[in-house]
């Protein structure tokens, strides 16, 4: 018989769900919306010094205008590698090189591209919903094991209710973030 000191680690489940939301926000930040953002290029991998390095470790990234990203490469020998990384990134932006400064003019989005971006955002959101439901599933599995070890039916209901409430709140946060991102994409 199990003692009544069983406690589901709700903080751990909340932390995992919050991590999923943070990952979603990062995915959304990397979607090009017609406005310049350093997040679009921060983590592009550049072949530098015989290894792949994130762009933000070989250059300074600035946003001098709402539709322009300026990249100042610290080592002029890496300029070509940075340009190559940008061209191969799939951003669809043609870099303009001026010495060690690379300018990325962000073009206007057409309607077709906006719709495509909203679909991409929806796919990211659905992946995060699945991740959140998997966290809930892990919690429910812990409860099933605890029940078979003697946890009362009432306590199982109580804990599963708390877990479901956390899941519902997190899914609502995902939906809210998705709606905000889709509105941003379509408003540009």
XYZ file of C-alpha atoms in Angstrom:
188
model
C 0.000 0.000 0.000
C 1.304 3.427 -0.963
C 1.620 6.178 1.609
C -0.375 9.376 1.121
C 2.734 11.466 0.510
C 2.601 11.001 -3.272
C 2.984 14.271 -5.082
C 3.033 14.789 -8.824
C 5.865 17.197 -9.682
C 3.687 19.865 -11.289
C 6.618 22.302 -11.392
C 8.511 19.920 -13.667
C 5.493 19.558 -15.979
C 4.965 23.341 -15.994
C 8.676 23.841 -16.783
C 8.481 21.399 -19.695
C 5.321 23.052 -21.057
C 6.845 26.527 -20.631
C 9.874 25.243 -22.543
C 7.576 24.199 -25.377
C 6.052 27.700 -25.458
C 9.558 29.242 -25.499
C 10.500 26.981 -28.425
C 7.354 28.098 -30.259
C 8.185 31.766 -29.732
C 11.679 31.129 -31.087
C 10.232 29.370 -34.155
C 7.831 32.268 -34.680
C 10.635 34.823 -34.341
C 12.521 33.140 -37.169
C 9.562 33.462 -39.571
C 10.180 36.365 -41.924
C 7.288 38.807 -41.678
C 8.566 41.641 -43.840
C 10.165 43.371 -40.863
C 13.843 43.094 -40.048
C 14.766 41.060 -36.983
C 18.184 39.852 -35.889
C 16.596 36.521 -34.909
C 16.208 35.794 -38.627
C 19.982 35.437 -39.019
C 21.401 35.047 -35.470
C 21.804 31.301 -35.604
C 22.723 30.844 -39.276
C 25.754 28.554 -39.356
C 28.861 29.996 -40.981
C 31.882 27.895 -41.968
C 34.560 29.721 -39.986
C 37.998 28.613 -38.874
C 37.337 25.008 -39.877
C 34.084 24.671 -37.957
C 30.446 25.778 -38.158
C 29.710 28.785 -35.979
C 26.511 30.779 -35.454
C 26.548 34.087 -37.327
C 26.234 36.073 -34.100
C 29.659 34.681 -33.044
C 31.484 36.027 -36.104
C 29.652 39.319 -36.725
C 27.614 42.111 -35.183
C 23.990 42.198 -36.311
C 22.102 45.516 -36.341
C 18.680 46.673 -37.492
C 19.286 50.265 -38.692
C 15.870 50.465 -40.417
C 12.631 48.462 -40.085
C 13.308 46.684 -43.386
C 17.106 46.304 -43.258
C 19.505 44.000 -41.436
C 23.128 45.118 -41.278
C 25.829 42.536 -40.528
C 29.346 43.727 -39.677
C 31.730 40.795 -40.069
C 34.597 40.938 -37.554
C 37.102 39.130 -39.774
C 37.039 40.301 -43.404
C 38.211 36.830 -44.508
C 34.848 35.449 -43.351
C 32.715 37.807 -45.447
C 32.307 35.304 -48.303
C 31.428 32.512 -45.843
C 28.755 34.719 -44.241
C 27.289 35.610 -47.649
C 27.242 31.916 -48.584
C 25.456 31.021 -45.315
C 22.813 33.687 -45.980
C 22.281 32.549 -49.573
C 21.950 28.886 -48.532
C 19.667 29.649 -45.569
C 16.421 29.684 -47.534
C 15.570 33.191 -46.327
C 15.164 34.337 -49.899
C 17.087 37.550 -49.259
C 19.899 38.668 -51.548
C 22.829 40.085 -49.529
C 24.489 43.341 -50.600
C 28.209 43.383 -49.690
C 30.021 46.637 -48.906
C 33.471 45.692 -47.569
C 32.948 43.889 -44.258
C 29.347 45.103 -43.972
C 26.620 42.957 -45.451
C 23.192 44.521 -45.878
C 20.040 42.440 -46.134
C 17.109 44.442 -47.503
C 13.883 42.744 -46.411
C 11.447 42.707 -49.341
C 7.707 43.211 -49.003
C 5.744 39.995 -48.611
C 3.176 39.192 -51.253
C -0.211 37.724 -50.309
C 0.731 34.191 -51.362
C 3.866 34.227 -49.196
C 1.891 35.590 -46.223
C -0.631 32.746 -46.472
C 2.246 30.267 -46.716
C 3.859 31.783 -43.604
C 0.594 31.548 -41.638
C 0.407 27.851 -42.572
C 3.998 27.363 -41.443
C 3.192 29.103 -38.148
C 0.166 26.812 -37.704
C 2.367 23.739 -38.264
C 4.837 24.955 -35.631
C 1.949 25.543 -33.218
C 0.529 22.058 -33.834
C 3.937 20.497 -33.156
C 4.052 22.343 -29.838
C 0.482 21.249 -28.974
C 1.597 17.649 -29.548
C 4.639 18.215 -27.313
C 2.404 19.657 -24.566
C 0.023 16.700 -24.824
C 3.014 14.356 -24.567
C 4.038 16.066 -21.318
C 0.475 15.521 -20.059
C 0.679 11.881 -21.161
C 3.883 11.443 -19.122
C 2.080 12.814 -16.072
C -0.913 10.554 -16.591
C 1.450 7.580 -16.877
C 3.021 8.532 -13.535
C -0.468 8.672 -12.039
C -1.344 5.230 -13.442
C 1.795 3.774 -11.875
C 1.071 5.512 -8.565
C -2.510 4.196 -8.630
C -1.261 0.646 -9.116
C 1.061 1.285 -6.150
C -1.933 2.208 -4.001
C -2.755 5.873 -4.691
C -6.457 6.457 -4.078
C -8.893 7.071 -6.930
C -9.755 10.488 -5.454
C -6.116 11.566 -5.455
C -5.657 10.331 -9.020
C -8.677 12.440 -10.059
C -7.328 15.460 -8.188
C -3.863 15.231 -9.757
C -5.170 14.464 -13.243
C -7.485 17.474 -12.971
C -4.534 19.710 -12.085
C -2.520 18.276 -14.955
C -5.398 18.779 -17.403
C -5.851 22.366 -16.211
C -2.168 23.081 -16.833
C -2.397 21.438 -20.266
C -5.501 23.454 -21.216
C -3.870 26.713 -20.117
C -0.697 25.943 -22.089
C -2.656 24.971 -25.225
C -4.590 28.248 -24.884
C -1.239 30.095 -24.710
C -0.119 28.296 -27.893
C -3.353 29.299 -29.635
C -2.977 32.913 -28.468
C 0.642 33.068 -29.691
C -0.370 31.544 -33.043
C -3.189 34.043 -33.518
C -0.867 36.952 -32.701
C 1.767 35.690 -35.163
C -0.797 35.139 -37.920
C -2.219 38.621 -37.351
C 1.314 40.049 -37.521
C 2.060 38.215 -40.768
C -1.165 39.283 -42.456
C -0.904 42.911 -41.240
C 2.524 43.603 -42.709
